[in-house]
Short mmCIF file of C-alpha atoms in Angstrom, two decimals:
data_model
loop_
_atom_site.label_atom_id
_atom_site.label_comp_id
_atom_site.label_asym_id
_atom_site.label_seq_id
_atom_site.Cartn_x
_atom_site.Cartn_y
_atom_site.Cartn_z
CA MET A 1 -26.07 28.32 -3.09
CA ALA A 2 -24.86 25.56 -0.77
CA THR A 3 -24.17 21.90 -1.52
CA ILE A 4 -25.60 19.51 1.07
CA PHE A 5 -25.21 15.75 1.38
CA ILE A 6 -28.12 14.00 3.13
CA THR A 7 -27.94 10.37 4.22
CA GLY A 8 -31.10 8.32 3.94
CA SER A 9 -32.79 10.63 1.48
CA THR A 10 -35.08 8.24 -0.39
CA ASP A 11 -38.03 8.80 1.96
CA GLY A 12 -39.15 10.32 5.25
CA LEU A 13 -37.31 13.26 6.75
CA GLY A 14 -34.29 12.87 4.49
CA ARG A 15 -36.37 13.14 1.34
CA ALA A 16 -38.37 16.04 2.79
CA ALA A 17 -35.14 17.88 3.63
CA ALA A 18 -33.78 17.26 0.13
CA GLN A 19 -37.00 18.50 -1.46
CA SER A 20 -37.01 21.62 0.69
CA LEU A 21 -33.40 22.48 -0.11
CA LEU A 22 -33.78 21.81 -3.84
CA ASP A 23 -36.90 23.98 -3.95
CA ARG A 24 -34.83 26.82 -2.51
CA GLY A 25 -32.18 26.45 -5.19
CA HIS A 26 -29.51 24.59 -3.23
CA HIS A 27 -27.49 21.66 -4.55
CA VAL A 28 -28.19 18.31 -2.91
CA VAL A 29 -26.31 15.03 -2.98
CA LEU A 30 -28.75 12.22 -2.30
CA HIS A 31 -28.10 8.84 -0.69
CA ALA A 32 -29.90 5.54 -1.17
CA ARG A 33 -29.26 2.22 0.54
CA SER A 34 -29.46 0.29 -2.72
CA ALA A 35 -30.17 0.71 -6.43
CA ASP A 36 -33.73 -0.44 -5.80
CA ARG A 37 -34.20 2.26 -3.17
CA ALA A 38 -32.65 4.82 -5.51
CA ALA A 39 -35.36 4.05 -8.06
CA ALA A 40 -37.93 5.34 -5.55
CA LEU A 41 -36.47 8.84 -5.86
CA GLY A 42 -38.09 9.33 -9.25
CA GLY A 43 -37.70 12.86 -10.57
CA LEU A 44 -35.95 14.05 -7.41
CA ALA A 45 -32.75 12.33 -8.55
CA SER A 46 -32.66 14.30 -11.79
CA ARG A 47 -32.68 17.55 -9.81
CA ALA A 48 -29.86 16.50 -7.49
CA ARG A 49 -26.18 17.27 -7.88
CA GLY A 50 -25.42 13.61 -7.35
CA LEU A 51 -26.63 10.29 -5.97
CA VAL A 52 -24.53 7.90 -3.91
CA ILE A 53 -25.49 4.33 -3.09
CA GLY A 54 -24.44 2.16 -0.16
CA ASP A 55 -25.76 0.31 2.86
CA LEU A 56 -24.77 1.96 6.13
CA ARG A 57 -24.87 -1.35 8.00
CA SER A 58 -21.70 -2.32 6.12
CA ALA A 59 -18.40 -0.64 6.95
CA LYS A 60 -17.12 -1.40 3.43
CA GLU A 61 -20.14 0.25 1.83
CA THR A 62 -19.97 3.18 4.24
CA ARG A 63 -16.40 3.80 3.12
CA SER A 64 -17.62 3.63 -0.47
CA ILE A 65 -20.30 6.23 0.27
CA ALA A 66 -17.62 8.59 1.57
CA ASP A 67 -15.52 7.99 -1.54
CA GLN A 68 -18.51 8.66 -3.80
CA VAL A 69 -19.32 11.92 -2.01
CA ASN A 70 -15.70 13.07 -2.19
CA ALA A 71 -15.60 12.27 -5.91
CA ILE A 72 -18.65 14.48 -6.53
CA GLY A 73 -16.94 17.41 -4.83
CA ARG A 74 -16.73 19.25 -1.57
CA THR A 75 -19.95 19.73 0.36
CA ASP A 76 -20.88 22.75 2.44
CA ALA A 77 -22.97 20.70 4.89
CA VAL A 78 -23.77 17.10 5.74
CA ILE A 79 -27.06 16.11 7.33
CA HIS A 80 -26.65 12.71 9.01
CA ASN A 81 -30.29 11.75 8.71
CA ALA A 82 -30.31 7.98 8.09
CA GLY A 83 -31.22 5.72 10.97
CA VAL A 84 -33.20 2.75 12.17
CA TYR A 85 -35.61 2.58 15.09
CA THR A 86 -36.29 -0.58 17.06
CA ARG A 87 -34.72 -3.70 15.61
CA PRO A 88 -36.33 -6.95 16.84
CA SER A 89 -32.91 -8.42 17.60
CA ARG A 90 -29.28 -7.34 17.84
CA GLY A 91 -28.62 -8.65 14.36
CA ALA A 92 -25.12 -8.63 12.97
CA THR A 93 -23.47 -6.54 10.28
CA PRO A 94 -20.84 -8.00 7.96
CA GLU A 95 -18.32 -6.90 10.60
CA GLY A 96 -20.32 -8.48 13.42
CA HIS A 97 -21.64 -5.28 15.01
CA ALA A 98 -25.15 -4.70 16.31
CA GLU A 99 -27.17 -3.28 13.43
CA THR A 100 -28.62 -0.35 15.40
CA LEU A 101 -25.15 0.69 16.54
CA ALA A 102 -23.71 0.29 13.04
CA ILE A 103 -26.33 2.35 11.22
CA ASN A 104 -27.09 5.00 13.84
CA THR A 105 -23.64 5.50 15.41
CA LEU A 106 -20.76 3.88 13.55
CA ALA A 107 -21.83 5.03 10.07
CA PRO A 108 -22.15 8.76 10.89
CA PHE A 109 -18.88 8.56 12.81
CA MET A 110 -17.10 6.98 9.82
CA LEU A 111 -18.62 9.39 7.30
CA THR A 112 -17.64 12.34 9.49
CA ALA A 113 -14.04 11.16 9.49
CA LEU A 114 -13.86 10.16 5.81
CA ILE A 115 -15.81 12.84 3.92
CA ALA A 116 -13.87 16.02 3.14
CA ARG A 117 -14.73 18.30 6.01
CA PRO A 118 -17.73 20.56 5.33
CA ALA A 119 -18.51 23.85 7.02
CA ARG A 120 -21.53 22.41 8.84
CA LEU A 121 -22.47 19.04 10.32
CA ILE A 122 -25.95 18.14 11.53
CA TYR A 123 -26.79 14.88 13.31
CA LEU A 124 -30.37 13.73 13.73
CA SER A 125 -31.03 12.54 17.25
CA SER A 126 -34.20 12.06 19.32
CA GLY A 127 -35.62 13.15 22.63
CA LEU A 128 -35.31 9.48 23.55
CA HIS A 129 -31.53 9.94 23.74
CA ARG A 130 -32.07 10.92 27.37
CA GLY A 131 -32.70 7.24 28.13
CA GLY A 132 -29.39 6.15 26.63
CA GLU A 133 -26.92 6.86 29.41
CA GLY A 134 -24.47 4.20 30.54
CA SER A 135 -23.66 2.59 27.18
CA LEU A 136 -19.87 2.51 27.26
CA ASP A 137 -19.58 -0.72 29.26
CA ASP A 138 -21.13 -2.69 26.38
CA LEU A 139 -21.37 -0.42 23.37
CA ASP A 140 -21.87 -3.24 20.87
CA TRP A 141 -24.37 -5.30 22.86
CA THR A 142 -22.15 -8.37 23.14
CA LYS A 143 -22.83 -8.95 26.86
CA ARG A 144 -26.30 -7.57 27.56
CA ALA A 145 -29.65 -9.07 26.65
CA TRP A 146 -30.97 -7.20 23.64
CA ASN A 147 -33.19 -4.21 24.37
CA ALA A 148 -34.28 -2.49 21.16
CA ALA A 149 -35.54 0.72 22.78
CA LYS A 150 -32.40 1.09 24.89
CA ALA A 151 -30.12 0.45 21.91
CA TYR A 152 -31.92 3.15 19.93
CA ALA A 153 -31.71 5.63 22.81
CA GLU A 154 -27.98 4.94 23.21
CA SER A 155 -27.31 5.45 19.51
CA LYS A 156 -29.07 8.80 19.58
CA LEU A 157 -27.09 9.85 22.66
CA HIS A 158 -23.89 8.96 20.82
CA VAL A 159 -24.53 11.37 17.96
CA VAL A 160 -25.37 14.24 20.31
CA ALA A 161 -22.13 13.57 22.17
CA LEU A 162 -20.26 13.39 18.85
CA ALA A 163 -21.66 16.75 17.73
CA ASN A 164 -20.61 18.33 21.02
CA ALA A 165 -17.14 16.81 20.86
CA LEU A 166 -16.60 17.98 17.29
CA ALA A 167 -17.74 21.49 18.15
CA ARG A 168 -14.70 21.70 20.44
CA ARG A 169 -12.30 19.72 18.27
CA TRP A 170 -13.13 21.49 14.99
CA PRO A 171 -13.85 25.13 15.88
CA ASN A 172 -14.20 26.11 12.23
CA VAL A 173 -17.09 23.68 11.67
CA LEU A 174 -20.62 24.29 12.93
CA CYS A 175 -21.66 20.98 14.54
CA ASN A 176 -25.16 20.50 15.94
CA ALA A 177 -27.66 17.77 16.82
CA VAL A 178 -31.39 17.92 16.12
CA ASP A 179 -34.43 16.23 17.64
CA PRO A 180 -37.05 16.47 14.87
CA GLY A 181 -39.80 15.22 17.17
CA TRP A 182 -42.21 12.35 16.59
CA VAL A 183 -42.91 12.86 12.90
CA ARG A 184 -45.52 11.35 10.58
CA THR A 185 -43.12 9.24 8.52
CA LYS A 186 -42.91 5.52 7.83
CA MET A 187 -40.84 5.23 11.00
CA GLY A 188 -43.02 7.51 13.11
CA GLY A 189 -46.37 6.23 11.90
CA ALA A 190 -49.55 7.95 10.77
CA GLY A 191 -50.51 8.90 14.33
CA ALA A 192 -47.39 10.96 15.03
CA PRO A 193 -48.17 14.55 16.06
CA VAL A 194 -45.53 16.37 13.98
CA ASP A 195 -45.97 16.97 10.24
CA ILE A 196 -43.04 16.21 7.98
CA ASP A 197 -42.38 19.82 6.99
CA THR A 198 -41.98 20.83 10.63
CA GLY A 199 -39.83 17.75 11.18
CA GLN A 200 -37.31 18.70 8.48
CA ARG A 201 -37.20 22.42 9.11
CA THR A 202 -34.54 22.70 11.83
CA GLN A 203 -31.89 20.57 10.12
CA THR A 204 -32.25 22.34 6.78
CA TRP A 205 -32.14 25.73 8.51
CA LEU A 206 -28.93 24.77 10.31
CA ALA A 207 -27.45 23.45 7.07
CA VAL A 208 -27.81 26.63 5.01
CA SER A 209 -29.07 29.63 6.96
CA GLU A 210 -26.90 32.70 7.36
CA ASP A 211 -29.02 33.85 10.30
CA HIS A 212 -26.87 34.65 13.33
CA ALA A 213 -28.96 32.21 15.38
CA ALA A 214 -28.09 29.31 13.04
CA ARG A 215 -24.37 30.00 12.93
CA VAL A 216 -23.60 28.34 16.25
CA SER A 217 -21.99 25.07 17.24
CA GLY A 218 -22.27 22.41 19.92
CA HIS A 219 -26.01 22.71 20.50
CA TYR A 220 -29.00 20.39 20.65
CA TRP A 221 -32.10 21.63 18.81
CA HIS A 222 -35.81 20.90 18.73
CA HIS A 223 -38.11 22.81 16.36
CA LEU A 224 -35.70 25.74 15.89
CA GLU A 225 -35.05 26.11 19.62
CA GLN A 226 -32.03 25.07 21.64
CA GLN A 227 -32.61 22.55 24.41
CA GLU A 228 -30.46 20.95 27.09
CA PRO A 229 -29.41 17.40 26.12
CA ALA A 230 -28.63 14.50 28.44
CA ARG A 231 -25.76 15.04 30.85
CA GLU A 232 -23.43 12.51 29.23
CA ALA A 233 -23.74 14.20 25.84
CA THR A 234 -21.98 17.31 27.16
CA ASP A 235 -19.43 15.46 29.32
CA PRO A 236 -15.95 15.70 27.71
CA ARG A 237 -14.84 12.52 29.48
CA PHE A 238 -17.77 10.54 28.03
CA GLN A 239 -17.15 12.06 24.60
CA HIS A 240 -13.47 11.11 24.71
CA GLN A 241 -14.20 7.53 25.77
CA LEU A 242 -16.95 7.18 23.17
CA ILE A 243 -14.74 8.39 20.33
CA GLY A 244 -12.00 6.04 21.49
CA GLN A 245 -14.34 3.06 21.33
CA LEU A 246 -15.78 4.10 17.97
CA THR A 247 -12.26 4.43 16.59
CA GLU A 248 -11.44 0.93 17.83
CA LEU A 249 -14.64 -0.60 16.43
CA THR A 250 -14.34 1.02 13.00
CA GLY A 251 -10.59 1.33 12.49
CA VAL A 252 -11.25 4.94 11.49
CA ALA A 253 -9.81 7.91 13.36
CA LEU A 254 -11.22 11.42 13.47
CA PRO A 255 -8.69 14.07 12.50
CA GLU A 256 -7.69 16.11 15.54
CA VAL A 257 -7.84 19.51 13.87
#
């Protein structure tokens, strides 16, 4: 059985993925933003291999999350599930970064670099990433007027680009991005057309399946099918520039090999 770490696993798609994997006998390391959020896990926590706590808006706490995961032991897969949707303002993290960028882009980048490398990496994106092109001139929203929808789209483009870049850089790791669709979660709302089981299915399949179709890298998925992502996501020049900026903003470098 595989060991999978899932960020943002106290509710929504992260919790559904954890429940699905546990029900199939896999080992899951859960993540909660705070001790209060961890309490919401109830009996799910007792079934998990471990529980790590930390707020992804903080670089210090994100580093602590990586340390906690590494202390539990090596994982076979990481599902980068945690994220925020439309923030009413840019906000500011303890390091001064835009909150959407910090949680949706900087945190998965840092965790990817700092957690002992698993065999599989899955990044949750969105079909809205196709509206995120052109972000590198002002990645951290220090010059532009705040646009919550655009910031979200950019952050979701970043993780697709990161998955594609890592697929080339780390050929022994299966790296993929997933659009779960508009799902009936707290974020998606009760009127969303996709049920939560369908929404979690692709990322859990990619995390553990031995099917030939799942053992691929550098792809963008929607409901178990590969799709073509935005042009910038597959552009090596964009990927290189993005990783350079993320390295500068975080002070964390991705290993080359």
